[in-house]
Amino acid sequence: MAAAFPYTHYACPCSDLTSNPPASLSKRTSTSQAANIDTTEDRTFNPHDRRANYALYPLDHLLFCDECDSIRCPKCWTEEIINWYCPTCLFEVPSSAVKSDGNRCSRNCYSCPECTAPLSVTAVPQQASDYLKPTETAIEAYMLQCGYCDWSTRDIDMIFNKPTKITEQLVKLRKARTSASSGKDSPEKAAKHDSISHDTAFASLTTFYKGQLSESGDPQNPFSNTPYSSPANLARIMNIYGGLSATALKKSREKPQPMREARDQSEGFSAYGFEETDHEEAITSKLRALSWEDTTTAEQRLSTPPNNDSRFADQLWPVATQLRTRKGKRCKTCRQFVSRPDSKVTHIRYKIRLLAMNNVPRLFMRPLHSPNPAPPNPAFRLREDDPMQAELQAHVAQQYVLTIRNPIFETIKVTLATPGTTPGKVASRITILCPSFPVGPAGDVWDEALSSSTASNSVSNDGSRKAAMASLTGKAPEDADRQPEAGKIWDRTRNSTSVIVEIVPGSLRPPPSIVPKTEDELAAEELDEDDDVLEVPVYVRAEWETVIDADSFAPGEKDSKHHGRHGEKVSKELAYWCVLGVGRIAA
Amino acid sequence: MTSKPVTSKRLLSAPAAPAVKTPCHIHPSAIVADKAQITGAHAVEIGENAVIHPYAKIRAEGGKVVIGNNSMVYERAVVGVAEGGEQDVVIGEGVNIDTGAVIEAKNIGDGSTIEVNAIIGKGTVLGRYCKVASLERVEAGEELEDFMVVYSDGQRRIDKTMKDHPDIREAKRVGQEKSIELMRKMLPNAAAKWM
């Protein structure tokens, strides 16, 4: 994993690696071979499994569906386009216009073909002529100019008459140029002319294929339920109820031709021959004269359809800005929006945004004793490496504090489960000293400020000097001397609870065995990349009770989960695998 | 209590005043802001209608510095070679040197624009109507042709629009004159400090 230690990655229950909860951990033995792990039988999530990466996500990548009460990963939601807009002029384009005109802005938003900066409409300065009469109005002329590299449309000898409706003027100018260049070739040259212009080719191809589709009786929509979809059905029905004319009847009786491809230039297809034509001669002589910078790059040619055929930099056309979309995300199972942005382009708020962060208990891991007395203020940390980056020593027991933070407004009861040894080639022993505990609800900030911290058990109120010192410094005096005990919670705040986890990293090399190993066994013990990372899979199960209110589902709807009537308590549960990355084991 | 000799300490702790007064020839119509810095022993020539903004630095330590007519040097720009170099810096007419640029060129042609925080190395020669985009570098010793544009992390191109159309060059010149008029209204002239 590329994340910095310590990290927590959460697994979405959609993957078959994670869908089965562990059966019973006390029966776990550590004899399973690395190569033979069958995840469905084992039921432990193996973070070193090659497919595990596809199921693990950091918490900020996950959303939550509250209808299904489960985590949704990017594979579990479908994206839906809410609207299209131009990023330059922020104009919202209706989807009908997008279907007809294409996915580019049709309003004056163009980018420079040389440097991709936005082009602005500027007036062409008028020649100050001494002979200009005062009554004569100046000729209005406009051009598109790049603010960054100073490219302008005057480089391709193009001037506009008005500052608005640039798209129309560009289309007209383009038609004028392509028809002028094709008109220059005489009819006998046209036969040898190998390539036709992009626009004529596109137009011929679309008409040809549309014709083919209607002629060949293509099955339009295999999912539609009309009785007239197959050509045989249609012909039969038309025969029964009478055809329209002789030709129509004849056509319906004949077997429809299969669809074919375009064959010649009239249909839009052009082939390149081996003979050099004069047209190419001109291009090659021009190429010899110019330098590398005067030719177009592939990127420039692909930037917009008018540039597809341009070979030289002085043929480049301004690039229309591509439209962007606003997407909403829907849960695949229940089709509810889990993320829905505002449809107004300038509003960046979301109408619906169900983040996993706000619905799922979060886990954090840190070492109990930090080796160097680092200053508590992260701004003063000089070096990137902190205690978690140092490599772990094999067979040396380490203690970590695992904190569970509860984002929802009810008290939850958390049960943690982890295999006794980590799955994978390197077996480290994991022990959670207190696997089952409650975590308080998240409340408003005022709750904490107004009420005293009665939940905190580390500061005593007995009026002694120790307690007074503790309340001044903000931490318990016995912090450094506390020993972790099995079955006890380490720390508890308003909405988080910490427990101790003891980890004994395993050795990277297996112990030397008396019996010589076969080649297969030796190969199986070789460590791949990232096998030395100590990752602890933890199965988290949270249970809580919540009160149903009438707003959460439509009146009259029967939901099998919510048996209770309005106001009754219902118990809910959420369970998921997550992987805690602890560190790398030193060789 | 004995009085300690404080005066000697005070002298040592005071910042060293510039020892040499730079020989400046500033045209009477030029505007040099009060907070501008002109240092060095060599001559500094500031042409007609030129504008030097506050905190601009003109270092005439390695050679003389000439700023042409109608040119502007913006804030925190540095014109002139650093210590140890021996080279004159000549800025042409109508040249705009934007904020933070470092100019150590031998010659910058008329009508050029050096944008924000660009770095022009030692001994370079820029042609007329060049444009160096922001944060670009022109390495030492390079020569740029007339109408060259340096943009996008070292790419070069010839500005055809400027080259083929004298009316655009004229428009740029008029624009530069208008900016200078505006700066004249906004900056109080303290050229007398260096004359």
PDB file of C-alpha atoms in Angstrom, chain B residues 44-110:
ATOM      1  CA  VAL B  44      22.537  54.088 -14.487  1.00  0.00           C
ATOM      2  CA  GLU B  45      20.640  55.708 -17.310  1.00  0.00           C
ATOM      3  CA  ILE B  46      16.865  55.984 -17.148  1.00  0.00           C
ATOM      4  CA  GLY B  47      15.177  57.161 -20.307  1.00  0.00           C
ATOM      5  CA  GLU B  48      12.233  59.410 -21.095  1.00  0.00           C
ATOM      6  CA  ASN B  49       8.889  58.484 -19.524  1.00  0.00           C
ATOM      7  CA  ALA B  50      10.311  55.383 -17.901  1.00  0.00           C
ATOM      8  CA  VAL B  51       8.729  54.205 -14.650  1.00  0.00           C
ATOM      9  CA  ILE B  52      10.554  52.430 -11.836  1.00  0.00           C
ATOM     10  CA  HIS B  53       8.129  51.055  -9.246  1.00  0.00           C
ATOM     11  CA  PRO B  54       8.713  50.819  -5.505  1.00  0.00           C
ATOM     12  CA  TYR B  55      11.062  48.043  -4.344  1.00  0.00           C
ATOM     13  CA  ALA B  56      12.436  47.559  -7.808  1.00  0.00           C
ATOM     14  CA  LYS B  57      16.169  46.949  -7.675  1.00  0.00           C
ATOM     15  CA  ILE B  58      18.629  48.271 -10.150  1.00  0.00           C
ATOM     16  CA  ARG B  59      22.068  46.818  -9.555  1.00  0.00           C
ATOM     17  CA  ALA B  60      24.753  48.664 -11.387  1.00  0.00           C
ATOM     18  CA  GLU B  61      27.464  46.710  -9.601  1.00  0.00           C
ATOM     19  CA  GLY B  62      28.754  44.701 -12.517  1.00  0.00           C
ATOM     20  CA  GLY B  63      28.236  47.144 -15.302  1.00  0.00           C
ATOM     21  CA  LYS B  64      26.087  50.021 -16.340  1.00  0.00           C
ATOM     22  CA  VAL B  65      22.311  49.723 -16.632  1.00  0.00           C
ATOM     23  CA  VAL B  66      20.349  51.502 -19.334  1.00  0.00           C
ATOM     24  CA  ILE B  67      16.570  51.612 -19.245  1.00  0.00           C
ATOM     25  CA  GLY B  68      15.034  52.809 -22.462  1.00  0.00           C
ATOM     26  CA  ASN B  69      12.208  55.274 -23.086  1.00  0.00           C
ATOM     27  CA  ASN B  70       8.690  54.257 -22.096  1.00  0.00           C
ATOM     28  CA  SER B  71       9.875  51.184 -20.229  1.00  0.00           C
ATOM     29  CA  MET B  72       8.539  50.009 -16.890  1.00  0.00           C
ATOM     30  CA  VAL B  73      10.235  48.071 -14.150  1.00  0.00           C
ATOM     31  CA  TYR B  74       7.687  46.690 -11.693  1.00  0.00           C
ATOM     32  CA  GLU B  75       7.980  45.904  -7.991  1.00  0.00           C
ATOM     33  CA  ARG B  76      10.701  43.555  -6.750  1.00  0.00           C
ATOM     34  CA  ALA B  77      12.134  43.190 -10.227  1.00  0.00           C
ATOM     35  CA  VAL B  78      15.907  43.044 -10.303  1.00  0.00           C
ATOM     36  CA  VAL B  79      17.766  44.565 -13.223  1.00  0.00           C
ATOM     37  CA  GLY B  80      21.507  44.103 -13.382  1.00  0.00           C
ATOM     38  CA  VAL B  81      24.033  41.370 -12.819  1.00  0.00           C
ATOM     39  CA  ALA B  82      24.843  40.098  -9.389  1.00  0.00           C
ATOM     40  CA  GLU B  83      28.139  40.426  -7.608  1.00  0.00           C
ATOM     41  CA  GLY B  84      31.081  39.192  -9.560  1.00  0.00           C
ATOM     42  CA  GLY B  85      29.692  39.642 -13.009  1.00  0.00           C
ATOM     43  CA  GLU B  86      31.031  42.143 -15.473  1.00  0.00           C
ATOM     44  CA  GLN B  87      28.340  43.059 -17.885  1.00  0.00           C
ATOM     45  CA  ASP B  88      26.168  45.951 -18.906  1.00  0.00           C
ATOM     46  CA  VAL B  89      22.413  45.550 -19.035  1.00  0.00           C
ATOM     47  CA  VAL B  90      20.569  47.464 -21.706  1.00  0.00           C
ATOM     48  CA  ILE B  91      16.775  47.526 -21.736  1.00  0.00           C
ATOM     49  CA  GLY B  92      15.156  48.774 -24.904  1.00  0.00           C
ATOM     50  CA  GLU B  93      12.223  51.094 -25.468  1.00  0.00           C
ATOM     51  CA  GLY B  94       8.709  50.220 -24.419  1.00  0.00           C
ATOM     52  CA  VAL B  95       9.847  47.177 -22.453  1.00  0.00           C
ATOM     53  CA  ASN B  96       7.692  45.910 -19.602  1.00  0.00           C
ATOM     54  CA  ILE B  97       9.424  44.043 -16.818  1.00  0.00           C
ATOM     55  CA  ASP B  98       6.791  42.584 -14.532  1.00  0.00           C
ATOM     56  CA  THR B  99       6.901  41.916 -10.822  1.00  0.00           C
ATOM     57  CA  GLY B 100       9.725  39.832  -9.460  1.00  0.00           C
ATOM     58  CA  ALA B 101      11.536  39.269 -12.732  1.00  0.00           C
ATOM     59  CA  VAL B 102      15.323  38.933 -12.638  1.00  0.00           C
ATOM     60  CA  ILE B 103      17.028  40.494 -15.622  1.00  0.00           C
ATOM     61  CA  GLU B 104      20.691  39.869 -16.253  1.00  0.00           C
ATOM     62  CA  ALA B 105      20.477  40.085 -20.008  1.00  0.00           C
ATOM     63  CA  LYS B 106      22.957  41.905 -22.153  1.00  0.00           C
ATOM     64  CA  ASN B 107      20.222  43.434 -24.241  1.00  0.00           C
ATOM     65  CA  ILE B 108      16.446  43.353 -24.305  1.00  0.00           C
ATOM     66  CA  GLY B 109      14.911  44.500 -27.547  1.00  0.00           C
ATOM     67  CA  ASP B 110      12.231  47.155 -27.928  1.00  0.00           C
TER      68      ASP B 110
END
